[in-house]
């Protein structure tokens, strides 16, 4: 979940947005607020921690027995990374419509069912759960397997149950919520997992997962004391790093998955690999209560800051109680002009689903095409500092009113 401009060769001045796009490690990551631990997808059932959400999708489909010739219903509004796992099993993605607010269109789903339909992927966008109880009832009625895509929705509940517990299987992309370099989860509340023991991807991978998270944090001035303490070890690291690479046999798999580098690639060599020790520690031990409270507060700050601005509106009329946003999605009327201005000002942004799978056009779903072009989403993660949030909302105001 790094934006390309967050990546920079070591030793060179970082050309990065002024505000971090994704969460960073800081001392408050592990703070212990006096709040009850909120529900999350890991509470839903049996869990396997893997290296990305897309690997978890492939594993979930495999658990379902999806294979050659089967059809898997996928939202027309999607991340491109969701499709290669379907194709990897020989199955066909069939795209269904969403509404103007990205709600799954059950009538359209009903019209797309065939004898070959096996499963449906249900994505809860930006952290706001879909009408999961209704979708579950529909799946039961039609004998469809439900894959709950919680990539944007690590935390929260629906109908008194944790997100992830409505699907036959659920997946999460932990990188979107925690300060980690790699991480995803396969979960099932309804079936025993046949995916067996996962193996470590090796010492180089373990080291890189931890060092990358630290370096990103240092690049934004977090953890200054740790940085000082690690100054010498990190200089030694480059040397060590080159040595590990030299010793790797030719043709060996990459040390870390491409899913961690803003790519849509799907690499099946990561199917049996466990998430790093470092990521697993952070996902389990970070303060979940603080993440949820902070993200909600930051989201509402941005919501309020944009409330009176012209040519834009938040995608969602309100943040539902208990929901934990991934980003703050703003629907804007002049996306290209605004994007250019914000980019020049150094504002971090995500344009989720900006590229849709080839063939998914307005004829397939006009709402998806509109959402993919007109939403600019801003970070609201737990590591944003008050001054960063204030600067960002000022820059958004300026770009929209200039
Ligand atoms: C990011 C994303 C995924 C895949 O997660 P990765 O961890 O990047 O592999 C799946 N679904 C949606 C909706 C996503 O945004």
mmCIF file of C-alpha atoms and ligand atoms in Angstrom:
data_model
loop_
_atom_site.group_PDB
_atom_site.id
_atom_site.type_symbol
_atom_site.label_atom_id
_atom_site.label_comp_id
_atom_site.label_asym_id
_atom_site.label_seq_id
_atom_site.Cartn_x
_atom_site.Cartn_y
_atom_site.Cartn_z
ATOM 1 C CA UNK A 1 0.000 0.000 0.000
ATOM 2 C CA UNK A 2 2.774 2.417 -0.801
ATOM 3 C CA UNK A 3 2.172 5.049 -3.389
ATOM 4 C CA UNK A 4 4.883 5.117 -6.029
ATOM 5 C CA UNK A 5 6.123 8.477 -4.790
ATOM 6 C CA UNK A 6 6.588 7.134 -1.293
ATOM 7 C CA UNK A 7 9.230 4.755 -2.587
ATOM 8 C CA UNK A 8 12.683 6.146 -2.944
ATOM 9 C CA UNK A 9 16.142 4.704 -3.208
ATOM 10 C CA UNK A 10 18.006 4.759 0.119
ATOM 11 C CA UNK A 11 20.399 7.655 0.504
ATOM 12 C CA UNK A 12 18.481 9.979 -1.787
ATOM 13 C CA UNK A 13 16.212 12.743 -0.554
ATOM 14 C CA UNK A 14 12.698 11.347 -0.438
ATOM 15 C CA UNK A 15 10.296 12.884 -2.907
ATOM 16 C CA UNK A 16 7.174 12.041 -0.992
ATOM 17 C CA UNK A 17 3.829 13.630 -0.213
ATOM 18 C CA UNK A 18 3.998 15.986 2.748
ATOM 19 C CA UNK A 19 1.568 13.782 4.605
ATOM 20 C CA UNK A 20 1.836 9.971 4.715
ATOM 21 C CA UNK A 21 -0.715 8.140 2.568
ATOM 22 C CA UNK A 22 -0.611 4.962 4.645
ATOM 23 C CA UNK A 23 -0.251 4.305 8.400
ATOM 24 C CA UNK A 24 3.184 4.635 10.002
ATOM 25 C CA UNK A 25 4.673 2.978 13.009
ATOM 26 C CA UNK A 26 4.852 5.242 16.041
ATOM 27 C CA UNK A 27 4.861 4.833 19.797
ATOM 28 C CA UNK A 28 1.112 5.386 19.863
ATOM 29 C CA UNK A 29 0.626 2.346 17.597
ATOM 30 C CA UNK A 30 0.695 0.261 20.760
ATOM 31 C CA UNK A 31 -1.023 2.721 23.106
ATOM 32 C CA UNK A 32 -3.621 1.243 25.424
ATOM 33 C CA UNK A 33 -6.676 3.500 25.513
ATOM 34 C CA UNK A 34 -9.401 2.702 28.002
ATOM 35 C CA UNK A 35 -11.815 1.609 25.317
ATOM 36 C CA UNK A 36 -13.266 -1.815 24.613
ATOM 37 C CA UNK A 37 -11.515 -3.713 21.808
ATOM 38 C CA UNK A 38 -13.629 -3.229 18.677
ATOM 39 C CA UNK A 39 -14.783 -6.130 16.513
ATOM 40 C CA UNK A 40 -12.682 -6.989 13.492
ATOM 41 C CA UNK A 41 -12.593 -9.507 10.685
ATOM 42 C CA UNK A 42 -10.115 -11.703 12.608
ATOM 43 C CA UNK A 43 -12.843 -12.286 15.218
ATOM 44 C CA UNK A 44 -15.112 -13.837 12.582
ATOM 45 C CA UNK A 45 -13.655 -17.343 12.615
ATOM 46 C CA UNK A 46 -10.654 -19.445 11.619
ATOM 47 C CA UNK A 47 -7.786 -17.260 10.368
ATOM 48 C CA UNK A 48 -4.695 -17.642 8.169
ATOM 49 C CA UNK A 49 -2.407 -14.600 8.010
ATOM 50 C CA UNK A 50 -0.915 -14.382 4.512
ATOM 51 C CA UNK A 51 1.042 -11.717 2.617
ATOM 52 C CA UNK A 52 -1.805 -9.957 0.765
ATOM 53 C CA UNK A 53 -5.530 -9.728 0.247
ATOM 54 C CA UNK A 54 -5.302 -11.096 -3.281
ATOM 55 C CA UNK A 55 -3.529 -14.248 -2.105
ATOM 56 C CA UNK A 56 -6.337 -14.664 0.434
ATOM 57 C CA UNK A 57 -8.909 -14.322 -2.401
ATOM 58 C CA UNK A 58 -7.226 -17.133 -4.339
ATOM 59 C CA UNK A 59 -7.128 -19.325 -1.218
ATOM 60 C CA UNK A 60 -10.798 -18.613 -0.427
ATOM 61 C CA UNK A 61 -11.864 -19.536 -3.966
ATOM 62 C CA UNK A 62 -9.753 -22.684 -3.754
ATOM 63 C CA UNK A 63 -11.402 -23.577 -0.420
ATOM 64 C CA UNK A 64 -14.771 -23.153 -2.178
ATOM 65 C CA UNK A 65 -13.737 -25.622 -4.855
ATOM 66 C CA UNK A 66 -13.989 -22.986 -7.595
ATOM 67 C CA UNK A 67 -12.321 -24.299 -10.735
ATOM 68 C CA UNK A 68 -12.160 -24.303 -14.520
ATOM 69 C CA UNK A 69 -15.329 -23.049 -16.210
ATOM 70 C CA UNK A 70 -16.958 -21.765 -13.020
ATOM 71 C CA UNK A 71 -18.293 -18.218 -12.904
ATOM 72 C CA UNK A 72 -17.469 -15.898 -10.030
ATOM 73 C CA UNK A 73 -19.554 -12.733 -9.645
ATOM 74 C CA UNK A 74 -17.334 -9.713 -9.087
ATOM 75 C CA UNK A 75 -18.383 -6.079 -8.598
ATOM 76 C CA UNK A 76 -17.892 -3.865 -11.660
ATOM 77 C CA UNK A 77 -16.441 -1.371 -9.165
ATOM 78 C CA UNK A 78 -13.299 -3.211 -8.101
ATOM 79 C CA UNK A 79 -9.584 -3.216 -7.529
ATOM 80 C CA UNK A 80 -7.804 -4.827 -10.477
ATOM 81 C CA UNK A 81 -5.963 -7.001 -7.961
ATOM 82 C CA UNK A 82 -9.214 -8.933 -7.343
ATOM 83 C CA UNK A 83 -9.363 -10.459 -10.832
ATOM 84 C CA UNK A 84 -6.114 -12.454 -11.396
ATOM 85 C CA UNK A 85 -6.874 -14.764 -8.430
ATOM 86 C CA UNK A 86 -10.166 -15.719 -10.158
ATOM 87 C CA UNK A 87 -8.426 -16.326 -13.480
ATOM 88 C CA UNK A 88 -5.643 -18.301 -11.780
ATOM 89 C CA UNK A 89 -8.178 -21.034 -10.994
ATOM 90 C CA UNK A 90 -9.513 -21.148 -14.549
ATOM 91 C CA UNK A 91 -12.761 -19.455 -13.467
ATOM 92 C CA UNK A 92 -14.443 -16.518 -15.237
ATOM 93 C CA UNK A 93 -15.219 -13.207 -13.566
ATOM 94 C CA UNK A 94 -18.750 -11.950 -14.315
ATOM 95 C CA UNK A 95 -19.196 -8.297 -13.401
ATOM 96 C CA UNK A 96 -22.317 -7.111 -11.587
ATOM 97 C CA UNK A 97 -23.601 -3.567 -11.066
ATOM 98 C CA UNK A 98 -23.424 -1.328 -8.037
ATOM 99 C CA UNK A 99 -25.618 1.684 -7.223
ATOM 100 C CA UNK A 100 -24.566 5.337 -7.249
ATOM 101 C CA UNK A 101 -23.449 4.911 -3.615
ATOM 102 C CA UNK A 102 -21.533 1.690 -4.446
ATOM 103 C CA UNK A 103 -24.204 -0.545 -2.861
ATOM 104 C CA UNK A 104 -24.358 -3.996 -4.452
ATOM 105 C CA UNK A 105 -27.288 -4.214 -6.926
ATOM 106 C CA UNK A 106 -29.071 -7.464 -6.002
ATOM 107 C CA UNK A 107 -31.481 -7.281 -8.960
ATOM 108 C CA UNK A 108 -28.555 -7.163 -11.346
ATOM 109 C CA UNK A 109 -26.832 -10.010 -9.490
ATOM 110 C CA UNK A 110 -30.027 -12.100 -9.824
ATOM 111 C CA UNK A 111 -30.067 -11.444 -13.577
ATOM 112 C CA UNK A 112 -26.471 -12.689 -13.921
ATOM 113 C CA UNK A 113 -26.934 -16.102 -12.264
ATOM 114 C CA UNK A 114 -26.316 -19.095 -14.520
ATOM 115 C CA UNK A 115 -25.814 -22.814 -13.967
ATOM 116 C CA UNK A 116 -22.063 -22.121 -13.796
ATOM 117 C CA UNK A 117 -22.230 -19.428 -11.069
ATOM 118 C CA UNK A 118 -20.435 -20.668 -7.962
ATOM 119 C CA UNK A 119 -19.561 -17.670 -5.833
ATOM 120 C CA UNK A 120 -19.956 -13.936 -5.374
ATOM 121 C CA UNK A 121 -17.393 -11.440 -4.116
ATOM 122 C CA UNK A 122 -18.993 -8.773 -1.937
ATOM 123 C CA UNK A 123 -16.872 -5.690 -1.279
ATOM 124 C CA UNK A 124 -17.621 -3.296 1.579
ATOM 125 C CA UNK A 125 -16.069 -0.109 0.162
ATOM 126 C CA UNK A 126 -13.972 2.328 2.168
ATOM 127 C CA UNK A 127 -14.885 0.635 5.471
ATOM 128 C CA UNK A 128 -18.686 0.922 5.268
ATOM 129 C CA UNK A 129 -20.357 -2.524 5.373
ATOM 130 C CA UNK A 130 -22.732 -3.502 2.565
ATOM 131 C CA UNK A 131 -26.203 -4.786 3.521
ATOM 132 C CA UNK A 132 -24.581 -8.087 4.435
ATOM 133 C CA UNK A 133 -27.601 -9.746 6.072
ATOM 134 C CA UNK A 134 -29.706 -9.231 2.952
ATOM 135 C CA UNK A 135 -26.919 -10.440 0.667
ATOM 136 C CA UNK A 136 -26.397 -13.509 2.887
ATOM 137 C CA UNK A 137 -30.102 -14.374 2.616
ATOM 138 C CA UNK A 138 -29.911 -14.000 -1.170
ATOM 139 C CA UNK A 139 -26.894 -16.335 -1.330
ATOM 140 C CA UNK A 140 -28.653 -18.921 0.828
ATOM 141 C CA UNK A 141 -31.724 -18.754 -1.402
ATOM 142 C CA UNK A 142 -29.679 -19.309 -4.576
ATOM 143 C CA UNK A 143 -27.044 -21.711 -3.268
ATOM 144 C CA UNK A 144 -24.250 -19.195 -3.900
ATOM 145 C CA UNK A 145 -21.000 -19.145 -1.953
ATOM 146 C CA UNK A 146 -20.240 -15.686 -0.545
ATOM 147 C CA UNK A 147 -16.736 -14.246 -0.350
ATOM 148 C CA UNK A 148 -16.818 -11.186 1.873
ATOM 149 C CA UNK A 149 -14.114 -8.785 0.697
ATOM 150 C CA UNK A 150 -13.114 -6.841 3.814
ATOM 151 C CA UNK A 151 -10.015 -5.312 2.178
ATOM 152 C CA UNK A 152 -11.409 -1.860 3.085
ATOM 153 C CA UNK A 153 -13.284 -3.056 6.122
ATOM 154 C CA UNK A 154 -10.917 -4.676 8.629
ATOM 155 C CA UNK A 155 -12.971 -3.437 11.590
ATOM 156 C CA UNK A 156 -16.660 -3.191 12.341
ATOM 157 C CA UNK A 157 -19.892 -5.086 12.769
ATOM 158 C CA UNK A 158 -23.063 -5.649 10.869
ATOM 159 C CA UNK A 159 -26.247 -6.887 12.535
ATOM 160 C CA UNK A 160 -24.365 -7.507 15.785
ATOM 161 C CA UNK A 161 -21.732 -9.756 14.205
ATOM 162 C CA UNK A 162 -18.155 -8.907 13.202
ATOM 163 C CA UNK A 163 -17.552 -8.048 9.564
ATOM 164 C CA UNK A 164 -16.250 -11.127 7.793
ATOM 165 C CA UNK A 165 -18.718 -13.449 9.545
ATOM 166 C CA UNK A 166 -21.470 -13.126 6.925
ATOM 167 C CA UNK A 167 -19.501 -14.621 4.073
ATOM 168 C CA UNK A 168 -18.653 -18.305 3.703
ATOM 169 C CA UNK A 169 -15.133 -16.921 3.593
ATOM 170 C CA UNK A 170 -13.738 -13.447 4.078
ATOM 171 C CA UNK A 171 -10.494 -11.761 3.135
ATOM 172 C CA UNK A 172 -8.681 -8.723 4.522
ATOM 173 C CA UNK A 173 -5.778 -6.576 3.377
ATOM 174 C CA UNK A 174 -4.041 -5.728 6.649
ATOM 175 C CA UNK A 175 -1.621 -3.355 4.884
ATOM 176 C CA UNK A 176 -4.490 -0.915 4.422
ATOM 177 C CA UNK A 177 -5.024 -0.501 8.171
ATOM 178 C CA UNK A 178 -1.740 -1.255 9.941
ATOM 179 C CA UNK A 179 1.782 0.154 9.573
ATOM 180 C CA UNK A 180 3.121 -2.942 7.852
ATOM 181 C CA UNK A 181 4.780 -3.718 4.546
ATOM 182 C CA UNK A 182 2.837 -6.856 3.714
ATOM 183 C CA UNK A 183 -0.177 -8.640 5.123
ATOM 184 C CA UNK A 184 -3.561 -10.108 4.335
ATOM 185 C CA UNK A 185 -5.955 -12.546 5.967
ATOM 186 C CA UNK A 186 -8.140 -15.470 4.979
ATOM 187 C CA UNK A 187 -11.005 -16.002 7.416
ATOM 188 C CA UNK A 188 -13.945 -18.351 7.675
ATOM 189 C CA UNK A 189 -16.759 -18.262 10.180
ATOM 190 C CA UNK A 190 -18.633 -21.113 8.500
ATOM 191 C CA UNK A 191 -16.160 -23.730 7.261
ATOM 192 C CA UNK A 192 -13.042 -25.431 8.574
ATOM 193 C CA UNK A 193 -10.022 -24.197 6.584
ATOM 194 C CA UNK A 194 -8.267 -26.854 4.544
ATOM 195 C CA UNK A 195 -5.374 -24.475 3.790
ATOM 196 C CA UNK A 196 -2.677 -26.058 5.900
ATOM 197 C CA UNK A 197 0.390 -24.740 7.638
ATOM 198 C CA UNK A 198 1.951 -21.754 5.933
ATOM 199 C CA UNK A 199 5.708 -21.440 5.758
ATOM 200 C CA UNK A 200 7.973 -18.451 6.279
ATOM 201 C CA UNK A 201 9.237 -16.844 3.088
ATOM 202 C CA UNK A 202 12.722 -16.723 4.558
ATOM 203 C CA UNK A 203 15.064 -14.526 6.546
ATOM 204 C CA UNK A 204 15.475 -11.912 3.823
ATOM 205 C CA UNK A 205 11.714 -11.462 3.668
ATOM 206 C CA UNK A 206 11.358 -11.292 7.443
ATOM 207 C CA UNK A 207 14.089 -8.639 7.627
ATOM 208 C CA UNK A 208 12.700 -6.567 4.801
ATOM 209 C CA UNK A 209 9.170 -6.572 6.257
ATOM 210 C CA UNK A 210 10.425 -5.105 9.530
ATOM 211 C CA UNK A 211 12.970 -2.687 8.053
ATOM 212 C CA UNK A 212 10.576 -1.277 5.486
ATOM 213 C CA UNK A 213 8.013 -0.406 8.158
ATOM 214 C CA UNK A 214 10.714 1.301 10.250
ATOM 215 C CA UNK A 215 12.177 3.217 7.315
ATOM 216 C CA UNK A 216 8.805 4.584 6.231
ATOM 217 C CA UNK A 217 8.196 5.731 9.747
ATOM 218 C CA UNK A 218 11.620 7.440 9.945
ATOM 219 C CA UNK A 219 11.050 9.137 6.573
ATOM 220 C CA UNK A 220 8.130 11.034 8.125
ATOM 221 C CA UNK A 221 9.984 11.892 11.325
ATOM 222 C CA UNK A 222 8.263 9.342 13.539
ATOM 223 C CA UNK A 223 10.186 7.312 16.111
ATOM 224 C CA UNK A 224 13.192 9.696 16.248
ATOM 225 C CA UNK A 225 14.692 7.887 19.241
ATOM 226 C CA UNK A 226 14.485 4.505 17.554
ATOM 227 C CA UNK A 227 16.008 6.040 14.451
ATOM 228 C CA UNK A 228 18.944 7.352 16.444
ATOM 229 C CA UNK A 229 19.441 3.973 18.089
ATOM 230 C CA UNK A 230 19.271 2.190 14.764
ATOM 231 C CA UNK A 231 21.510 4.581 12.834
ATOM 232 C CA UNK A 232 24.477 2.240 12.725
ATOM 233 C CA UNK A 233 22.537 -1.015 12.238
ATOM 234 C CA UNK A 234 20.631 0.531 9.334
ATOM 235 C CA UNK A 235 23.835 1.591 7.628
ATOM 236 C CA UNK A 236 25.100 -1.955 8.018
ATOM 237 C CA UNK A 237 21.816 -3.163 6.582
ATOM 238 C CA UNK A 238 22.552 -1.964 3.054
ATOM 239 C CA UNK A 239 25.715 -4.010 3.013
ATOM 240 C CA UNK A 240 23.904 -7.008 4.445
ATOM 241 C CA UNK A 241 21.113 -6.562 1.970
ATOM 242 C CA UNK A 242 23.429 -6.689 -1.012
ATOM 243 C CA UNK A 243 25.020 -9.795 0.395
ATOM 244 C CA UNK A 244 21.669 -11.576 0.749
ATOM 245 C CA UNK A 245 20.786 -10.662 -2.807
ATOM 246 C CA UNK A 246 24.144 -11.853 -4.154
ATOM 247 C CA UNK A 247 23.724 -15.186 -2.421
ATOM 248 C CA UNK A 248 20.189 -15.803 -3.752
ATOM 249 C CA UNK A 249 20.247 -18.417 -6.510
ATOM 250 C CA UNK A 250 19.375 -17.185 -10.005
ATOM 251 C CA UNK A 251 15.655 -17.398 -10.721
ATOM 252 C CA UNK A 252 14.753 -17.507 -7.034
ATOM 253 C CA UNK A 253 11.427 -15.858 -6.131
ATOM 254 C CA UNK A 254 11.569 -12.194 -5.175
ATOM 255 C CA UNK A 255 12.268 -11.613 -1.493
ATOM 256 C CA UNK A 256 8.985 -9.776 -1.050
ATOM 257 C CA UNK A 257 5.673 -9.930 -2.919
ATOM 258 C CA UNK A 258 4.864 -7.428 -5.679
ATOM 259 C CA UNK A 259 1.464 -6.979 -3.968
ATOM 260 C CA UNK A 260 3.326 -4.675 -1.556
ATOM 261 C CA UNK A 261 4.399 -2.326 -4.358
ATOM 262 C CA UNK A 262 1.252 -0.738 -5.796
ATOM 263 C CA UNK A 263 1.017 -3.464 -8.394
ATOM 264 C CA UNK A 264 -1.958 -5.601 -9.433
ATOM 265 C CA UNK A 265 0.219 -8.661 -10.048
ATOM 266 C CA UNK A 266 -0.733 -12.012 -8.668
ATOM 267 C CA UNK A 267 2.154 -14.333 -7.873
ATOM 268 C CA UNK A 268 1.048 -17.858 -6.864
ATOM 269 C CA UNK A 269 4.426 -18.490 -5.203
ATOM 270 C CA UNK A 270 3.055 -16.598 -2.185
ATOM 271 C CA UNK A 271 0.015 -18.884 -1.769
ATOM 272 C CA UNK A 272 1.648 -21.036 0.907
ATOM 273 C CA UNK A 273 3.613 -18.255 2.606
ATOM 274 C CA UNK A 274 2.838 -16.845 5.997
ATOM 275 C CA UNK A 275 2.813 -13.131 6.730
ATOM 276 C CA UNK A 276 6.056 -11.976 8.379
ATOM 277 C CA UNK A 277 6.601 -12.258 12.117
ATOM 278 C CA UNK A 278 6.772 -8.474 12.283
ATOM 279 C CA UNK A 279 3.418 -7.938 10.501
ATOM 280 C CA UNK A 280 1.714 -10.606 12.566
ATOM 281 C CA UNK A 281 2.961 -8.972 15.749
ATOM 282 C CA UNK A 282 1.723 -5.518 14.693
ATOM 283 C CA UNK A 283 -1.680 -6.785 13.528
ATOM 284 C CA UNK A 284 -2.291 -8.622 16.803
ATOM 285 C CA UNK A 285 -0.707 -6.143 19.209
ATOM 286 C CA UNK A 286 -1.438 -2.696 17.801
ATOM 287 C CA UNK A 287 -4.176 -0.886 19.658
ATOM 288 C CA UNK A 288 -7.279 -1.695 17.655
ATOM 289 C CA UNK A 289 -9.410 0.661 19.768
ATOM 290 C CA UNK A 290 -7.095 3.559 18.995
ATOM 291 C CA UNK A 291 -7.021 2.775 15.268
ATOM 292 C CA UNK A 292 -10.810 2.801 15.045
ATOM 293 C CA UNK A 293 -11.303 5.890 17.224
ATOM 294 C CA UNK A 294 -8.591 7.866 15.433
ATOM 295 C CA UNK A 295 -9.717 6.943 11.928
ATOM 296 C CA UNK A 296 -13.306 7.877 12.759
ATOM 297 C CA UNK A 297 -12.213 11.219 14.212
ATOM 298 C CA UNK A 298 -9.994 12.024 11.226
ATOM 299 C CA UNK A 299 -12.726 11.043 8.779
ATOM 300 C CA UNK A 300 -15.190 13.355 10.508
ATOM 301 C CA UNK A 301 -12.663 16.170 10.527
ATOM 302 C CA UNK A 302 -12.304 15.881 6.742
ATOM 303 C CA UNK A 303 -16.062 15.452 6.310
ATOM 304 C CA UNK A 304 -16.682 18.672 8.209
ATOM 305 C CA UNK A 305 -13.885 20.511 6.398
ATOM 306 C CA UNK A 306 -15.397 19.592 3.013
ATOM 307 C CA UNK A 307 -19.041 20.109 3.993
ATOM 308 C CA UNK A 308 -19.271 23.676 2.687
ATOM 309 C CA UNK A 309 -16.959 23.286 -0.314
ATOM 310 C CA UNK A 310 -18.285 23.540 -3.865
ATOM 311 C CA UNK A 311 -18.203 20.835 -6.575
ATOM 312 C CA UNK A 312 -17.821 17.927 -4.163
ATOM 313 C CA UNK A 313 -19.661 15.698 -1.688
ATOM 314 C CA UNK A 314 -18.634 12.768 0.492
ATOM 315 C CA UNK A 315 -19.529 9.387 -1.081
ATOM 316 C CA UNK A 316 -21.398 8.427 2.097
ATOM 317 C CA UNK A 317 -24.011 10.714 3.655
ATOM 318 C CA UNK A 318 -22.905 9.636 7.125
ATOM 319 C CA UNK A 319 -20.289 7.476 8.818
ATOM 320 C CA UNK A 320 -22.317 4.650 10.421
ATOM 321 C CA UNK A 321 -21.710 3.973 14.138
ATOM 322 C CA UNK A 322 -18.861 1.516 14.705
ATOM 323 C CA UNK A 323 -17.593 1.666 11.104
ATOM 324 C CA UNK A 324 -13.855 2.194 10.647
ATOM 325 C CA UNK A 325 -13.021 4.043 7.425
ATOM 326 C CA UNK A 326 -10.114 3.058 5.172
ATOM 327 C CA UNK A 327 -10.037 6.483 3.459
ATOM 328 C CA UNK A 328 -12.278 9.531 3.157
ATOM 329 C CA UNK A 329 -13.852 9.240 -0.335
ATOM 330 C CA UNK A 330 -14.935 12.533 -1.886
ATOM 331 C CA UNK A 331 -17.009 12.588 -5.093
ATOM 332 C CA UNK A 332 -15.784 15.542 -7.145
ATOM 333 C CA UNK A 333 -17.119 17.145 -10.305
ATOM 334 C CA UNK A 334 -13.828 18.028 -11.982
ATOM 335 C CA UNK A 335 -11.534 15.175 -10.985
ATOM 336 C CA UNK A 336 -8.663 15.767 -13.412
ATOM 337 C CA UNK A 337 -8.282 19.452 -12.638
ATOM 338 C CA UNK A 338 -8.570 18.851 -8.897
ATOM 339 C CA UNK A 339 -6.209 15.894 -8.955
ATOM 340 C CA UNK A 340 -3.536 17.977 -10.709
ATOM 341 C CA UNK A 341 -3.839 20.792 -8.221
ATOM 342 C CA UNK A 342 -3.752 18.501 -5.210
ATOM 343 C CA UNK A 343 -0.870 16.523 -6.627
ATOM 344 C CA UNK A 344 1.149 19.708 -7.183
ATOM 345 C CA UNK A 345 0.439 20.747 -3.605
ATOM 346 C CA UNK A 346 1.798 17.383 -2.367
ATOM 347 C CA UNK A 347 -1.497 16.080 -1.008
ATOM 348 C CA UNK A 348 -1.599 12.261 -0.710
ATOM 349 C CA UNK A 349 -4.564 10.678 -2.501
ATOM 350 C CA UNK A 350 -5.833 7.313 -3.642
ATOM 351 C CA UNK A 351 -7.985 6.873 -6.715
ATOM 352 C CA UNK A 352 -9.470 3.492 -5.908
ATOM 353 C CA UNK A 353 -10.596 1.543 -9.012
ATOM 354 C CA UNK A 354 -9.244 4.268 -11.293
ATOM 355 C CA UNK A 355 -8.410 1.474 -13.741
ATOM 356 C CA UNK A 356 -11.122 -1.140 -14.267
ATOM 357 C CA UNK A 357 -10.641 -4.581 -15.765
ATOM 358 C CA UNK A 358 -10.633 -4.432 -19.588
ATOM 359 C CA UNK A 359 -14.195 -4.609 -20.901
ATOM 360 C CA UNK A 360 -15.786 -3.074 -17.800
ATOM 361 C CA UNK A 361 -17.278 0.091 -19.275
ATOM 362 C CA UNK A 362 -20.411 2.206 -18.873
ATOM 363 C CA UNK A 363 -22.370 -0.489 -20.732
ATOM 364 C CA UNK A 364 -21.505 -2.953 -17.944
ATOM 365 C CA UNK A 365 -22.109 -0.474 -15.100
ATOM 366 C CA UNK A 366 -22.343 3.292 -15.551
ATOM 367 C CA UNK A 367 -22.151 3.886 -11.786
ATOM 368 C CA UNK A 368 -18.866 1.992 -11.497
ATOM 369 C CA UNK A 369 -17.290 4.023 -14.279
ATOM 370 C CA UNK A 370 -18.532 7.235 -12.696
ATOM 371 C CA UNK A 371 -17.255 6.297 -9.226
ATOM 372 C CA UNK A 372 -13.909 5.166 -10.609
ATOM 373 C CA UNK A 373 -13.375 8.564 -12.282
ATOM 374 C CA UNK A 374 -14.956 10.941 -9.786
ATOM 375 C CA UNK A 375 -13.786 9.718 -6.394
ATOM 376 C CA UNK A 376 -10.643 11.134 -4.896
ATOM 377 C CA UNK A 377 -9.975 9.546 -1.526
ATOM 378 C CA UNK A 378 -7.825 11.055 1.218
ATOM 379 C CA UNK A 379 -6.036 9.324 4.080
ATOM 380 C CA UNK A 380 -7.724 9.359 7.495
ATOM 381 C CA UNK A 381 -5.427 6.797 9.120
ATOM 382 C CA UNK A 382 -4.429 6.657 12.757
ATOM 383 C CA UNK A 383 -0.887 8.009 12.267
ATOM 384 C CA UNK A 384 -1.928 11.405 10.866
ATOM 385 C CA UNK A 385 -0.837 14.247 13.125
ATOM 386 C CA UNK A 386 -3.297 17.087 13.866
ATOM 387 C CA UNK A 387 -1.109 19.548 11.933
ATOM 388 C CA UNK A 388 -0.967 17.188 8.942
ATOM 389 C CA UNK A 389 -4.734 16.838 8.908
ATOM 390 C CA UNK A 390 -5.193 20.613 9.176
ATOM 391 C CA UNK A 391 -2.695 21.255 6.379
ATOM 392 C CA UNK A 392 -4.345 18.642 4.160
ATOM 393 C CA UNK A 393 -7.868 20.001 4.638
ATOM 394 C CA UNK A 394 -6.554 23.521 3.919
ATOM 395 C CA UNK A 395 -4.943 22.300 0.708
ATOM 396 C CA UNK A 396 -8.177 20.580 -0.346
ATOM 397 C CA UNK A 397 -10.150 23.765 0.345
ATOM 398 C CA UNK A 398 -7.685 25.811 -1.687
ATOM 399 C CA UNK A 399 -7.729 23.384 -4.617
ATOM 400 C CA UNK A 400 -11.539 23.346 -4.729
ATOM 401 C CA UNK A 401 -12.060 27.080 -4.350
ATOM 402 C CA UNK A 402 -9.105 28.452 -6.353
HETATM 403 C C1 LIG B 1 -6.572 -3.822 -2.045
HETATM 404 C C2 LIG B 1 -7.772 -4.616 -2.374
HETATM 405 C C3 LIG B 1 -7.735 -6.013 -2.486
HETATM 406 C C4 LIG B 1 -6.454 -6.821 -2.501
HETATM 407 O O1 LIG B 1 -5.661 -6.579 -1.406
HETATM 408 P P1 LIG B 1 -4.055 -6.666 -1.510
HETATM 409 O O2 LIG B 1 -3.637 -6.800 -0.094
HETATM 410 O O3 LIG B 1 -3.584 -5.402 -2.164
HETATM 411 O O4 LIG B 1 -3.723 -7.863 -2.330
HETATM 412 C C5 LIG B 1 -8.944 -6.680 -2.644
HETATM 413 N N1 LIG B 1 -10.102 -6.023 -2.719
HETATM 414 C C6 LIG B 1 -10.169 -4.670 -2.654
HETATM 415 C C7 LIG B 1 -11.495 -4.010 -2.752
HETATM 416 C C8 LIG B 1 -8.998 -3.924 -2.495
HETATM 417 O O5 LIG B 1 -9.048 -2.594 -2.472
#
